[in-house]
Amino acid sequence: MSNEKENSIVDLERARARLRSRQGRASAESLSTELDEIRDLLDGGLSTEARTRLNVVLSAARNQPESLAQARCYLSIALEMQGHFHESLDAVSMYEDSRLREKLETSLNVKLRIQMALAANYNGDHPKAIALLNATLREVGEEGASAGSLYAALARVYRTISEYPIARDYSTRALESYRQTGDWRGLAEAYFGLATANVHEGNYEIALENFNQAINLIGDRPATYMLGRIYANMAGACWFLRRPQDGIKFLEKAIHYYERTDHKASAAEGYNNLGINLVLVGQWDRAQQALERALSIVTEIDDRGTELPMILDSLGDLLMLRGDLNSAQNYLERAVFLASEKNNNWYCCQAHRTLGRCYLAMNESGLANDQTMKALDLAELIGDRQAICESLLLLTEASLLSGHADEAAASLERVTELITDSQTDLLLAGEAQRLHGLLKMAHGDAFSAAQHFGRSVSIFDLLGDRYRSARAHFELARAYAVTQPEQVAEHLSHATNMFRELGAKLDLQKAEETFASLDRSVAVDSRRSETIAQLLTLRLAEAVASRELLLHELAAVIRQETKAKRIVIVEPNAEAQRVVIAHGCDRTEGEWLAEGFAVAREDAARRAFARKHDVAVIALEPSNAPPATLLISPSNRADLPGALTLRPFLRIVELGLDLCALREHTRTARATDDETASAGASLMPGFIHSSPAMTRLVEEVHKIRSSDVTVLVTGESGTGKELVARAIHALSSRRDKVFVPFNCTAVPKELTEGYLFGYRRGAFTGAVKDSEGVIRTAGGGTLFLDEIGDLPIDVQPKILRFLQEGEIQPLGDQRPSKVDVRIIAATNTDLEEMVEQGKFREDLYYRLNVIRLRVPPLRERRSEIPTIINYYVNHYSAKFGRHDIQMTPQAIDLLMVADWPGNVRQLCNEVQRVIARSEDGTVITPEELSSEFRRMGAPSAPAGSVMSITGAGSSISVPLQNVTLAEALAEVERRMISDALRKHNGNISRAARELGLTRRGLYLKLDRLEMTASA
């Protein structure tokens, strides 16, 4: 009875699942549709719902290998997105047995192997992942439809192991592959990979451009999770660029997208990073709200989760700055405990360091020292240079607080050696300068301390770090209290107001106490001119991390030493003057001065401007960097004390600006150099190559560099056969001898023999003097016989004898003569077919065909088109005297997909035409290209030879001449299927739905028409 009652209870959820399962088994098309919807869920970051629906699909697809494999692949991706890496690998591990993959279509087979590799990668088995991806790449080919996804996967693996140059290279290859298929997901992923590598290589502006391109490619598609990742990483690039306001905007967008997904941990991380940026710009109330929101989200997910120590550390840091030391200590001790429990050395190191700073604020130097030493040990263990530097800086401050100045000096010297001049180290450099100042103060050298504190003020002002800037101003005021009391009030007031705005209670209390105890008696400046000059020279020379920092330091030094009321530095910006620095006045007043200066273009007008505003106008004119202008007010403050002039220091600044410009040029040119390096630093100098086909050609050329063997170069017209021949000559032992090209079609057939072998005077009518002929002209060097297939049949035996015996007999000469010449021949015709037709001697063919090199057509090396375009843009810009000409990616993409029957020569001519018609600064868009490239989407056909079939918004032109009815119908089917697959990015289900077919029906047609889903 109880069993009957038990069986009478219906589990509606299980019933629905069984129903959906039966329906799925009955229809492969419904399974395909369901899998498409699951793919969209994964794009949207809804991995939980995706997993639920996948469980139903897995049950329904037991007897359908294709659907089952696709479902397991998506399940692995969903588990990976949720951080369940072991389960992700388990989901696809059964397909390590190749027998289970044998009957699957190639693209699905590749997808499975990629996901197996990525799952292995995220489980720490990076060598296996790389080996599996490379093996798959060898099988499917580097130019195949699946190559893009394999390259993208390799890029992900190499990013995991921090091999960013290699990852960038694979992302570039993925981009080129995806460009040929139009896969928006692949293109967006490739740009994301490029941008991520750019960030880690320090190319932050380029990274932002690539991230933006990824966003544009996604458009309005529901790729919520990827958009969240992109915006979060853009914020990271802005952090390194010291643009926290932009970073805040990007993080707010990232959080917006993450909160619409199942990935709440990512949203919590976004809130945490938002809080850190808000602390930097001084919005501490908003920062605390963001950090508390992050803590709330993480606690809901897992109150001992991986992200928790990071958030506790950020919250403890903020509470410490606000003066709530007990709460900060509690948060930080918990962060240390959880990070240690999880064996996360990086988070543990960070938390130890922040707790050490908290103990410093409590004046517990011993405890601070203990925490700092733990942080330093962990930093050295994980090899994090930044963490080592931060730990050493904290150790320096702890040693100073405990009165151990020698230990502090040793730590500071060590960290100074680690800090570089790059912009990424500016924060470290600012802290180091502040500690140098504290060390000088401890030794009673307030003059030197003021210079160090002044440097730290410039750095933190430049970075927009309001708290650290206020603290540096406070320390500078303390130094000025000894050396220049009249300057103390300004800096101390600035620090006090800033601490009050921020809510930094302990720092505010200290500043107010200092202000109250201030001795306002004016000290006599006892510094010697030589000492001042030495300190200022050192200070300016060390400020070359960036142009902005150097100009900041110049303004600060002049104002500090001359007592000028205001210093404004402007630089040209189109027709106006842009304010770079405004010291002693607000931005509005600085811009007002800049506007007045911009209007005064002539010398007389500028002198009038200077008198009117009582300013000294001093030009900075570096040799290789943009100029700038100093406006010093009042004008009588333009000289330093002690009869020192500004000119030597300005010269130092000008040299520093040149150095900054050189660094920037080197950094921005690196990406271009990477693209064109193969043209100048490869095995064949001057030969552009990066594709596998061209690389193989270059390697073959390099192998025969020490040989004099005859070479036959084949390839279509315009591929660069003569360039290959010249490269062979340039690498050979004959490089110092002459290279003589001879085109066999350039002279009449009856004169070919005379041109080649030479002739004696009177040998034929018109032979008025002896001629050496091109073979003897090339003596000791290389003769290039272009279009050898057009060599007259009656001349071919003589060329054969020359190749066999190394001797020639000029027309009219009685005796043959020896000639030492290497022969390289080239043709764009099929010599084998010509031999069969009797148009080319078989024995000559074999004599020429000792080494055969094929130059691939441009359509087989599309990946090189951007590099070739870049080369010719630069080449013809220089030739025609044009400057700053660029081509948009959209224009390049049009050139990428062209057929190029004329190959490189045609591309070269197109770029030459565009550059010749351009002005300086032109940005070449698709509209500037020839009409043939703008109309590639609608190929024309001879009138009367086609039938146009009009469908839903499109038409198909089918050739009618010399075809059967079946062939014409097959062509219609082929075109319609191809268009539908292209429209739906190769999605079989959606294409079949549009064509009015079942999924199976479409597969049958693809087989009959010998097409693939990527057609």
Coordinates of C-alpha atoms in Angstrom, one line a residue, residues 24-321:
G24 CA 15.5 15.4 -27.5
R25 CA 16.1 11.7 -28.4
A26 CA 13.4 11.9 -31.0
S27 CA 14.9 15.0 -32.7
A28 CA 18.5 15.8 -33.4
E29 CA 17.4 19.2 -34.5
S30 CA 15.9 20.1 -31.2
L31 CA 19.1 19.0 -29.4
S32 CA 21.0 21.2 -31.8
T33 CA 18.7 24.2 -31.0
E34 CA 19.1 23.5 -27.3
L35 CA 22.8 23.5 -27.6
D36 CA 22.8 26.8 -29.5
E37 CA 20.8 28.3 -26.7
I38 CA 23.2 26.9 -24.1
R39 CA 26.1 28.5 -26.0
D40 CA 24.2 31.8 -25.7
L41 CA 23.8 31.2 -22.0
L42 CA 27.5 30.7 -21.6
D43 CA 28.2 33.9 -23.5
G44 CA 25.9 35.6 -21.1
G45 CA 27.8 34.2 -18.1
L46 CA 24.7 32.1 -17.0
S47 CA 26.7 29.0 -16.4
T48 CA 24.4 27.6 -13.7
E49 CA 21.4 27.5 -15.9
A50 CA 23.6 26.2 -18.7
R51 CA 24.7 23.3 -16.5
T52 CA 21.1 22.5 -15.6
R53 CA 20.0 22.3 -19.2
L54 CA 23.1 20.4 -20.2
N55 CA 22.3 17.6 -17.7
V56 CA 19.0 17.2 -19.7
V57 CA 20.8 17.2 -23.0
L58 CA 23.4 14.7 -21.8
S59 CA 20.6 12.3 -20.9
A60 CA 18.8 12.8 -24.2
A61 CA 21.9 12.6 -26.4
R62 CA 23.2 9.2 -25.3
N63 CA 22.8 7.6 -28.7
Q64 CA 23.8 10.7 -30.7
P65 CA 27.6 11.0 -30.5
E66 CA 27.8 14.5 -32.1
S67 CA 25.3 16.1 -29.7
L68 CA 26.8 14.2 -26.8
A69 CA 30.3 15.4 -27.6
Q70 CA 29.1 19.0 -28.0
A71 CA 27.2 18.9 -24.8
R72 CA 30.2 17.6 -22.8
C73 CA 32.4 20.3 -24.4
Y74 CA 29.9 23.0 -23.2
L75 CA 29.7 21.3 -19.8
S76 CA 33.5 21.5 -19.4
I77 CA 33.4 25.2 -20.4
A78 CA 30.6 25.9 -17.8
L79 CA 32.5 24.1 -15.0
E80 CA 35.7 26.0 -16.0
M81 CA 33.9 29.3 -15.8
Q82 CA 32.8 28.4 -12.3
G83 CA 36.3 27.5 -11.2
H84 CA 35.6 23.7 -11.0
F85 CA 38.7 22.8 -12.9
H86 CA 38.9 19.1 -11.9
E87 CA 35.3 18.5 -12.9
S88 CA 35.9 20.5 -16.1
L89 CA 38.6 18.0 -17.1
D90 CA 36.5 15.0 -16.1
A91 CA 33.7 16.2 -18.4
V92 CA 35.8 15.7 -21.5
S93 CA 38.5 13.2 -20.4
M94 CA 36.6 10.3 -22.0
Y95 CA 37.5 11.8 -25.4
E96 CA 41.2 11.2 -24.8
D97 CA 40.4 7.8 -26.4
S98 CA 40.7 8.7 -30.1
R99 CA 38.2 5.9 -31.0
L100 CA 35.4 8.0 -29.5
R101 CA 36.4 11.0 -31.7
E102 CA 36.9 9.1 -35.0
K103 CA 33.3 9.4 -36.2
L104 CA 32.9 13.0 -35.2
E105 CA 33.1 15.8 -37.7
T106 CA 36.5 17.4 -37.9
S107 CA 35.5 20.8 -36.4
L108 CA 33.9 19.1 -33.3
N109 CA 36.9 16.8 -32.9
V110 CA 39.1 19.9 -32.8
K111 CA 36.8 21.6 -30.3
L112 CA 37.0 18.7 -28.0
R113 CA 40.8 18.5 -28.1
I114 CA 41.0 22.2 -27.5
Q115 CA 38.8 22.0 -24.4
M116 CA 40.7 19.0 -23.1
A117 CA 43.9 21.0 -23.5
L118 CA 42.4 24.0 -21.7
A119 CA 41.1 21.9 -18.9
A120 CA 44.5 20.3 -18.5
N121 CA 46.0 23.8 -18.5
Y122 CA 43.8 25.0 -15.7
N123 CA 44.6 21.9 -13.7
G124 CA 48.3 22.9 -13.9
D125 CA 49.4 20.5 -16.6
H126 CA 50.7 23.1 -19.0
P127 CA 53.1 20.9 -21.0
K128 CA 50.3 18.5 -21.8
A129 CA 48.0 21.3 -22.9
I130 CA 50.7 22.8 -25.2
A131 CA 51.6 19.3 -26.6
L132 CA 47.9 18.4 -27.3
L133 CA 47.2 21.8 -29.1
N134 CA 50.4 21.6 -31.2
A135 CA 49.6 18.0 -32.2
T136 CA 46.1 19.0 -33.2
L137 CA 47.5 22.0 -35.1
R138 CA 49.8 19.7 -37.1
E139 CA 46.9 17.5 -38.0
V140 CA 44.5 20.2 -39.2
G141 CA 47.0 22.5 -40.7
E142 CA 48.1 26.0 -39.9
E143 CA 45.8 27.5 -42.6
G144 CA 42.7 25.5 -41.8
A145 CA 39.4 26.8 -40.5
S146 CA 40.1 25.5 -37.0
A147 CA 43.5 27.1 -36.8
G148 CA 42.2 30.3 -35.2
S149 CA 40.7 28.5 -32.2
L150 CA 43.9 26.5 -31.7
Y151 CA 46.0 29.6 -31.8
A152 CA 43.6 31.3 -29.4
A153 CA 43.9 28.4 -27.0
L154 CA 47.7 28.4 -27.2
A155 CA 47.6 32.1 -26.4
R156 CA 45.5 31.3 -23.3
V157 CA 47.9 28.6 -22.1
Y158 CA 51.0 30.8 -22.6
R159 CA 49.3 33.6 -20.7
T160 CA 48.7 31.2 -17.8
I161 CA 52.4 30.6 -17.6
S162 CA 53.3 34.3 -18.1
E163 CA 54.9 33.8 -21.5
Y164 CA 53.3 37.0 -22.8
P165 CA 55.4 37.6 -26.0
I166 CA 54.6 34.0 -27.1
A167 CA 50.9 34.5 -26.2
R168 CA 50.8 37.8 -28.1
D169 CA 52.2 36.0 -31.2
Y170 CA 49.6 33.3 -31.0
S171 CA 46.8 35.9 -30.5
T172 CA 48.0 37.6 -33.6
R173 CA 47.9 34.4 -35.6
A174 CA 44.4 33.7 -34.2
L175 CA 43.3 37.2 -35.3
E176 CA 44.5 36.6 -38.8
S177 CA 42.8 33.2 -39.0
Y178 CA 39.5 34.5 -37.6
R179 CA 39.6 37.5 -40.0
Q180 CA 39.2 35.0 -42.8
T181 CA 36.2 33.3 -41.3
G182 CA 34.4 36.3 -39.8
D183 CA 33.9 34.6 -36.4
W184 CA 33.0 37.5 -34.0
R185 CA 33.7 35.4 -30.9
G186 CA 37.1 34.4 -32.2
L187 CA 38.0 37.9 -33.3
A188 CA 36.9 39.4 -30.0
E189 CA 38.9 36.7 -28.1
A190 CA 41.9 37.3 -30.2
Y191 CA 41.8 41.1 -29.6
F192 CA 41.3 40.4 -25.9
G193 CA 44.4 38.1 -25.9
L194 CA 46.5 40.7 -27.7
A195 CA 45.4 43.4 -25.2
T196 CA 46.2 41.2 -22.2
A197 CA 49.7 40.6 -23.5
N198 CA 50.0 44.3 -24.3
V199 CA 49.2 45.1 -20.6
H200 CA 51.9 42.7 -19.3
E201 CA 54.4 44.0 -21.8
G202 CA 53.8 47.6 -20.7
N203 CA 52.0 48.8 -23.9
Y204 CA 49.0 50.1 -22.0
E205 CA 47.6 52.5 -24.7
I206 CA 47.8 49.8 -27.3
A207 CA 46.1 47.4 -24.9
L208 CA 43.2 49.9 -24.5
E209 CA 42.8 50.1 -28.3
N210 CA 42.7 46.4 -28.6
F211 CA 40.2 46.0 -25.7
N212 CA 38.0 48.6 -27.4
Q213 CA 38.2 46.7 -30.7
A214 CA 37.0 43.6 -28.9
I215 CA 34.0 45.6 -27.5
N216 CA 33.2 46.9 -31.0
L217 CA 33.3 43.4 -32.4
I218 CA 30.9 42.1 -29.8
G219 CA 28.5 44.9 -30.5
D220 CA 25.0 44.3 -29.2
R221 CA 25.5 40.5 -29.0
P222 CA 24.7 39.1 -25.5
A223 CA 28.3 38.3 -24.5
T224 CA 27.8 39.7 -21.0
Y225 CA 30.6 37.7 -19.3
M226 CA 33.2 38.6 -21.9
L227 CA 32.3 42.3 -21.7
G228 CA 32.7 42.2 -18.0
R229 CA 36.2 40.7 -18.4
I230 CA 37.2 43.2 -21.0
Y231 CA 36.1 46.3 -18.9
A232 CA 37.8 44.9 -15.8
N233 CA 41.0 44.5 -17.7
M234 CA 40.7 47.9 -19.2
A235 CA 40.6 49.3 -15.7
G236 CA 43.8 47.4 -15.0
A237 CA 45.5 49.1 -17.9
C238 CA 44.3 52.5 -16.6
W239 CA 45.8 51.6 -13.2
F240 CA 49.2 51.3 -14.8
L241 CA 48.6 54.5 -16.9
R242 CA 47.8 56.3 -13.6
R243 CA 44.3 57.2 -14.9
P244 CA 42.1 56.2 -11.9
Q245 CA 39.1 58.2 -13.0
D246 CA 38.9 56.2 -16.3
G247 CA 39.6 53.0 -14.3
I248 CA 36.6 53.8 -12.1
K249 CA 34.3 54.2 -15.1
F250 CA 35.5 50.9 -16.6
L251 CA 35.1 49.1 -13.3
E252 CA 31.5 50.4 -12.9
K253 CA 30.7 48.9 -16.4
A254 CA 32.5 45.6 -15.5
I255 CA 30.4 45.3 -12.3
H256 CA 27.2 46.1 -14.3
Y257 CA 27.9 43.2 -16.6
Y258 CA 29.2 40.8 -13.9
E259 CA 26.1 41.3 -11.7
R260 CA 23.9 40.1 -14.6
T261 CA 25.9 36.8 -14.7
D262 CA 26.3 33.9 -12.2
H263 CA 29.9 35.0 -11.6
K264 CA 29.4 37.0 -8.4
A265 CA 33.0 36.4 -7.3
S266 CA 34.0 38.4 -10.4
A267 CA 31.6 41.2 -9.4
A268 CA 33.1 41.2 -5.9
E269 CA 36.6 41.5 -7.3
G270 CA 35.3 44.4 -9.4
Y271 CA 33.9 46.1 -6.3
N272 CA 37.2 45.6 -4.5
N273 CA 39.2 47.2 -7.4
L274 CA 36.7 50.0 -7.6
G275 CA 37.2 50.6 -3.9
I276 CA 41.0 50.7 -4.3
N277 CA 40.7 53.3 -7.2
L278 CA 38.3 55.4 -5.1
V279 CA 40.7 55.4 -2.2
L280 CA 43.4 56.7 -4.6
V281 CA 41.3 59.6 -5.8
G282 CA 40.2 60.5 -2.3
Q283 CA 36.5 59.4 -2.4
W284 CA 36.8 57.3 0.7
D285 CA 33.1 57.1 1.6
R286 CA 32.3 55.6 -1.8
A287 CA 35.3 53.4 -1.5
Q288 CA 34.1 52.0 1.8
Q289 CA 30.7 51.3 0.3
A290 CA 32.2 49.4 -2.6
L291 CA 34.5 47.4 -0.4
E292 CA 31.7 46.5 2.0
R293 CA 29.6 45.4 -1.0
A294 CA 32.5 43.2 -2.2
L295 CA 32.7 41.7 1.3
S296 CA 29.0 41.0 1.4
I297 CA 29.0 39.3 -2.0
V298 CA 32.0 37.1 -1.2
T299 CA 30.6 36.1 2.2
E300 CA 27.3 35.1 0.6
I301 CA 29.2 32.8 -1.8
D302 CA 31.8 31.4 0.7
D303 CA 32.8 32.9 4.0
R304 CA 36.2 31.4 3.5
G305 CA 36.6 31.9 -0.3
T306 CA 39.8 32.7 -2.2
E307 CA 38.8 36.4 -2.8
L308 CA 38.0 37.1 0.9
P309 CA 41.6 37.9 2.1
M310 CA 42.0 40.4 -0.8
I311 CA 38.9 42.2 0.2
L312 CA 39.6 42.2 3.9
D313 CA 43.1 43.6 3.1
S314 CA 41.6 46.5 1.1
L315 CA 39.0 47.2 3.8
G316 CA 41.6 47.1 6.5
D317 CA 43.9 49.4 4.6
L318 CA 41.1 52.0 4.2
L319 CA 40.1 51.8 7.9
M320 CA 43.7 52.3 8.8
L321 CA 43.9 55.5 6.7

